[in-house]
Amino acid sequence: MNLKQTIKKYIFKKNSQPIIVGTLNESTRINWLEEALKKIPAGFKILDAGAGEQQFKEFCKHLQYVSQDFAQYKPENLNSGLQMVKWDYGHLDIISDIASIPREDESFDAVMCTEVFEHIVNPREAIKEFSRLLKSDGYLIITAPFCSLTHFAPYHFYSGFNRFFYEEELEKNGFKTIEIIPNGNYFEYLAQEVNRLPHMAKKYSNKKFNKTQTNGIIKLKALLQNLSDTDSNSSELLCFGYHVIARKK
């Protein structure tokens, strides 16, 4: 299918597929996390490490939920990068450094840590701490970006992590990897950034797209949709991030 045919398929054909390429990063991650948490037996004690606003507490109703965070992020403190409009930690059970959590060894049956690793200076130390806190055969659930823009500044220290980071560090710290799966692919990631273009052009170049430029973006997104639909493993080069499940040996 050439570009002209692609545009016709995704834009002009009546009842054609919508162009959703690059828009499913968060929803895919949340759906995966909900299913992963269902696999943890009812009554198990889970630590939400770097819990933030505790948005996934609702998926842990069958578990004994304990939240932890360093509780220092305030979006109004720095006007740099992508920031939240407002932020509310709510009630946290533990306020501490993620690499030094004041609980005894083997205190938890499971630990989840979602979209946190890029915001801590020493993620290796966090994995070591999770190993200390988990009981034998305990569950570890991690998500983090493979590539990300500056966000939650000044607490943004890494753009992301490849699957090889998890394979190396989990093994070192006594974990058996059960699942490492990519979220999205090369074309999905490019489309995510194309979707940001009008906002970025206005903010950083003080430019507003005209009709021709907007149509150009639509055509590019149609092409990326087609390429993503026919993708075969481009995630090995680039993706939104990785979803990881491991068990402590």
Short mmCIF file of C-alpha atoms in Angstrom, two decimals:
data_model
loop_
_atom_site.label_atom_id
_atom_site.label_comp_id
_atom_site.label_asym_id
_atom_site.label_seq_id
_atom_site.Cartn_x
_atom_site.Cartn_y
_atom_site.Cartn_z
CA MET A 1 0.00 0.00 0.00
CA ASN A 2 1.49 3.34 -1.06
CA LEU A 3 1.13 6.60 0.87
CA LYS A 4 -1.84 7.79 -1.18
CA GLN A 5 -3.70 4.52 -0.58
CA THR A 6 -2.82 4.63 3.12
CA ILE A 7 -4.24 8.14 3.50
CA LYS A 8 -7.42 7.08 1.71
CA LYS A 9 -7.80 4.03 3.95
CA TYR A 10 -7.32 5.85 7.23
CA ILE A 11 -8.73 9.31 6.54
CA PHE A 12 -11.10 9.66 3.64
CA LYS A 13 -12.80 6.28 3.37
CA LYS A 14 -16.21 6.29 5.04
CA ASN A 15 -16.28 4.23 8.24
CA SER A 16 -12.50 3.74 8.05
CA GLN A 17 -10.42 2.84 11.09
CA PRO A 18 -9.68 5.81 13.32
CA ILE A 19 -6.10 7.01 13.55
CA ILE A 20 -5.19 6.05 17.12
CA VAL A 21 -1.50 5.44 16.58
CA GLY A 22 0.62 6.88 19.40
CA THR A 23 -2.29 7.40 21.80
CA LEU A 24 -2.36 4.11 23.74
CA ASN A 25 0.79 4.35 25.86
CA GLU A 26 -0.93 4.98 29.19
CA SER A 27 -4.09 2.94 28.64
CA THR A 28 -2.10 -0.13 27.54
CA ARG A 29 0.10 0.15 30.63
CA ILE A 30 -2.86 0.53 32.99
CA ASN A 31 -4.69 -2.43 31.46
CA TRP A 32 -1.58 -4.59 31.74
CA LEU A 33 -1.05 -3.56 35.35
CA GLU A 34 -4.63 -4.35 36.31
CA GLU A 35 -4.27 -7.87 34.89
CA ALA A 36 -0.85 -8.37 36.52
CA LEU A 37 -2.22 -7.44 39.95
CA LYS A 38 -5.10 -9.89 39.55
CA LYS A 39 -2.51 -12.68 39.46
CA ILE A 40 -1.42 -11.94 43.05
CA PRO A 41 -3.37 -14.12 45.53
CA ALA A 42 -5.99 -12.43 47.70
CA GLY A 43 -4.78 -11.35 51.11
CA PHE A 44 -1.16 -10.89 50.09
CA LYS A 45 0.60 -7.78 51.39
CA ILE A 46 1.76 -5.46 48.60
CA LEU A 47 4.03 -2.43 48.70
CA ASP A 48 3.32 0.32 46.18
CA ALA A 49 6.83 1.79 45.97
CA GLY A 50 6.88 5.36 44.68
CA ALA A 51 3.09 5.37 44.90
CA GLY A 52 2.61 9.04 44.03
CA GLU A 53 -1.12 9.74 44.08
CA GLN A 54 -1.83 6.02 44.64
CA GLN A 55 -3.81 5.73 41.43
CA PHE A 56 -3.49 1.93 41.36
CA LYS A 57 -4.75 1.32 44.87
CA GLU A 58 -8.13 0.53 43.32
CA PHE A 59 -6.60 -2.53 41.63
CA CYS A 60 -5.42 -3.85 45.02
CA LYS A 61 -8.73 -4.27 46.83
CA HIS A 62 -8.04 -8.00 47.21
CA LEU A 63 -4.63 -7.24 48.76
CA GLN A 64 -3.21 -5.58 51.87
CA TYR A 65 -2.08 -2.33 50.29
CA VAL A 66 0.83 -0.26 51.69
CA SER A 67 1.94 2.95 49.97
CA GLN A 68 5.41 4.51 49.99
CA ASP A 69 6.85 7.65 48.43
CA PHE A 70 9.47 10.30 49.15
CA ALA A 71 6.67 12.88 48.92
CA GLN A 72 8.78 15.83 47.74
CA TYR A 73 7.46 16.55 44.24
CA LYS A 74 5.70 19.91 43.93
CA PRO A 75 4.85 20.96 40.36
CA GLU A 76 4.80 24.64 41.27
CA ASN A 77 8.47 24.60 42.31
CA LEU A 78 10.01 24.42 38.83
CA ASN A 79 8.68 25.52 35.45
CA SER A 80 10.72 23.11 33.34
CA GLY A 81 9.74 20.19 31.12
CA LEU A 82 6.37 18.49 31.42
CA GLN A 83 4.79 19.14 34.81
CA MET A 84 1.51 18.16 36.41
CA VAL A 85 -1.01 20.96 36.91
CA LYS A 86 -1.51 19.80 40.50
CA TRP A 87 -0.34 16.91 42.64
CA ASP A 88 -1.75 15.36 45.81
CA TYR A 89 -0.05 12.41 47.51
CA GLY A 90 -2.97 11.94 49.89
CA HIS A 91 -2.25 9.74 52.91
CA LEU A 92 0.97 7.75 52.48
CA ASP A 93 1.73 4.82 54.79
CA ILE A 94 5.49 5.31 54.46
CA ILE A 95 7.46 8.45 53.59
CA SER A 96 11.07 7.55 52.87
CA ASP A 97 13.80 7.11 50.29
CA ILE A 98 12.81 4.26 47.99
CA ALA A 99 16.20 2.61 48.53
CA SER A 100 15.85 2.70 52.31
CA ILE A 101 12.32 1.75 53.33
CA PRO A 102 11.85 1.37 57.09
CA ARG A 103 10.38 -2.14 57.14
CA GLU A 104 11.89 -5.45 58.19
CA ASP A 105 13.31 -8.02 55.78
CA GLU A 106 10.68 -10.11 53.97
CA SER A 107 7.83 -7.84 55.04
CA PHE A 108 5.89 -8.09 51.77
CA ASP A 109 4.46 -10.71 49.42
CA ALA A 110 4.56 -8.32 46.47
CA VAL A 111 6.05 -5.00 45.38
CA MET A 112 4.88 -2.84 42.50
CA CYS A 113 6.82 0.13 41.20
CA THR A 114 5.18 1.93 38.28
CA GLU A 115 6.80 4.70 36.21
CA VAL A 116 9.25 5.52 39.02
CA PHE A 117 12.72 4.33 37.99
CA GLU A 118 13.44 7.35 35.79
CA HIS A 119 12.81 9.58 38.80
CA ILE A 120 15.30 8.03 41.24
CA VAL A 121 19.05 8.54 41.15
CA ASN A 122 19.94 4.91 41.95
CA PRO A 123 17.36 2.49 40.50
CA ARG A 124 19.76 -0.42 41.09
CA GLU A 125 19.58 0.31 44.81
CA ALA A 126 15.80 0.25 44.60
CA ILE A 127 15.84 -3.25 43.10
CA LYS A 128 18.19 -4.38 45.86
CA GLU A 129 15.80 -2.94 48.45
CA PHE A 130 12.81 -4.67 46.86
CA SER A 131 14.69 -7.96 47.10
CA ARG A 132 15.30 -7.37 50.80
CA LEU A 133 11.66 -6.54 51.47
CA LEU A 134 10.14 -9.43 49.54
CA LYS A 135 9.46 -12.89 50.87
CA SER A 136 10.76 -15.88 48.95
CA ASP A 137 8.74 -16.37 45.74
CA GLY A 138 7.31 -12.85 46.17
CA TYR A 139 6.06 -10.88 43.19
CA LEU A 140 7.80 -7.83 41.71
CA ILE A 141 5.91 -5.72 39.17
CA ILE A 142 7.75 -2.88 37.41
CA THR A 143 6.91 -0.48 34.60
CA ALA A 144 9.16 2.31 33.39
CA PRO A 145 9.77 4.16 30.12
CA PHE A 146 12.21 3.03 27.48
CA CYS A 147 12.31 6.64 26.30
CA SER A 148 10.72 9.70 27.86
CA LEU A 149 10.71 13.48 27.75
CA THR A 150 11.70 15.53 30.79
CA HIS A 151 8.86 15.36 33.30
CA PHE A 152 8.36 15.76 37.06
CA ALA A 153 11.49 17.94 37.09
CA PRO A 154 13.78 18.27 38.90
CA TYR A 155 13.22 14.60 39.74
CA HIS A 156 13.92 13.19 36.28
CA PHE A 157 17.29 11.48 36.04
CA TYR A 158 17.01 8.97 33.19
CA SER A 159 15.12 9.01 29.91
CA GLY A 160 14.38 5.29 30.24
CA PHE A 161 15.50 1.67 30.57
CA ASN A 162 16.04 -1.13 28.08
CA ARG A 163 14.98 -4.72 28.73
CA PHE A 164 18.63 -5.65 29.25
CA PHE A 165 18.75 -3.48 32.36
CA TYR A 166 16.04 -5.61 33.97
CA GLU A 167 17.55 -8.90 32.84
CA GLU A 168 20.92 -7.94 34.32
CA GLU A 169 19.82 -6.31 37.57
CA LEU A 170 16.99 -8.67 38.49
CA GLU A 171 19.23 -11.70 38.15
CA LYS A 172 21.92 -10.03 40.28
CA ASN A 173 19.43 -9.39 43.05
CA GLY A 174 17.92 -12.84 43.30
CA PHE A 175 14.92 -12.57 40.98
CA LYS A 176 13.62 -14.90 38.30
CA THR A 177 12.14 -12.93 35.39
CA ILE A 178 8.67 -14.11 34.40
CA GLU A 179 7.72 -11.52 31.82
CA ILE A 180 9.31 -8.53 30.09
CA ILE A 181 7.08 -7.15 27.37
CA PRO A 182 7.34 -3.93 25.34
CA ASN A 183 4.61 -1.32 25.33
CA GLY A 184 4.19 0.00 21.81
CA ASN A 185 6.77 0.02 19.02
CA TYR A 186 9.00 2.34 16.98
CA PHE A 187 6.11 3.70 14.88
CA GLU A 188 3.86 4.14 17.92
CA TYR A 189 6.54 6.15 19.69
CA LEU A 190 7.12 8.40 16.66
CA ALA A 191 3.37 8.95 16.39
CA GLN A 192 3.17 9.92 20.06
CA GLU A 193 5.67 12.71 19.42
CA VAL A 194 3.96 13.73 16.17
CA ASN A 195 0.77 14.10 18.20
CA ARG A 196 2.61 16.56 20.45
CA LEU A 197 3.84 18.70 17.56
CA PRO A 198 1.15 21.42 17.55
CA HIS A 199 1.59 22.00 21.29
CA MET A 200 5.39 21.92 21.09
CA ALA A 201 5.47 24.25 18.08
CA LYS A 202 3.32 26.78 19.92
CA LYS A 203 5.22 26.53 23.21
CA TYR A 204 8.81 26.41 21.98
CA SER A 205 8.69 28.11 18.56
CA ASN A 206 5.65 30.34 18.98
CA LYS A 207 4.21 28.85 15.79
CA LYS A 208 0.63 27.86 15.11
CA PHE A 209 0.10 25.27 12.38
CA ASN A 210 -1.88 26.34 9.32
CA LYS A 211 -4.29 24.07 7.45
CA THR A 212 -1.61 22.71 5.13
CA GLN A 213 0.69 21.85 8.01
CA THR A 214 -2.15 20.25 9.96
CA ASN A 215 -3.06 18.13 6.95
CA GLY A 216 0.59 17.13 6.68
CA ILE A 217 0.50 15.84 10.25
CA ILE A 218 -2.68 13.88 9.52
CA LYS A 219 -1.02 12.26 6.51
CA LEU A 220 2.07 11.38 8.53
CA LYS A 221 -0.07 9.85 11.28
CA ALA A 222 -1.95 7.81 8.69
CA LEU A 223 1.35 6.45 7.41
CA LEU A 224 2.55 5.65 10.92
CA GLN A 225 -0.78 3.90 11.65
CA ASN A 226 -0.29 1.69 8.61
CA LEU A 227 3.31 0.90 9.52
CA SER A 228 2.37 0.09 13.11
CA ASP A 229 -0.45 -2.18 11.92
CA THR A 230 2.07 -4.19 9.89
CA ASP A 231 4.91 -3.97 12.41
CA SER A 232 7.15 -6.94 13.16
CA ASN A 233 9.32 -6.38 16.24
CA SER A 234 10.39 -2.75 15.77
CA SER A 235 10.06 -2.48 19.57
CA GLU A 236 13.57 -3.96 19.77
CA LEU A 237 14.74 -0.51 18.63
CA LEU A 238 12.28 1.79 20.38
CA CYS A 239 9.04 1.59 22.35
CA PHE A 240 7.18 3.47 25.07
CA GLY A 241 8.53 1.27 27.84
CA TYR A 242 8.67 -2.22 29.32
CA HIS A 243 6.32 -4.09 31.63
CA VAL A 244 8.04 -6.53 33.96
CA ILE A 245 6.97 -9.33 36.29
CA ALA A 246 9.57 -11.19 38.34
CA ARG A 247 9.56 -13.55 41.32
CA LYS A 248 12.10 -13.62 44.12
CA LYS A 249 14.02 -16.89 44.11
#
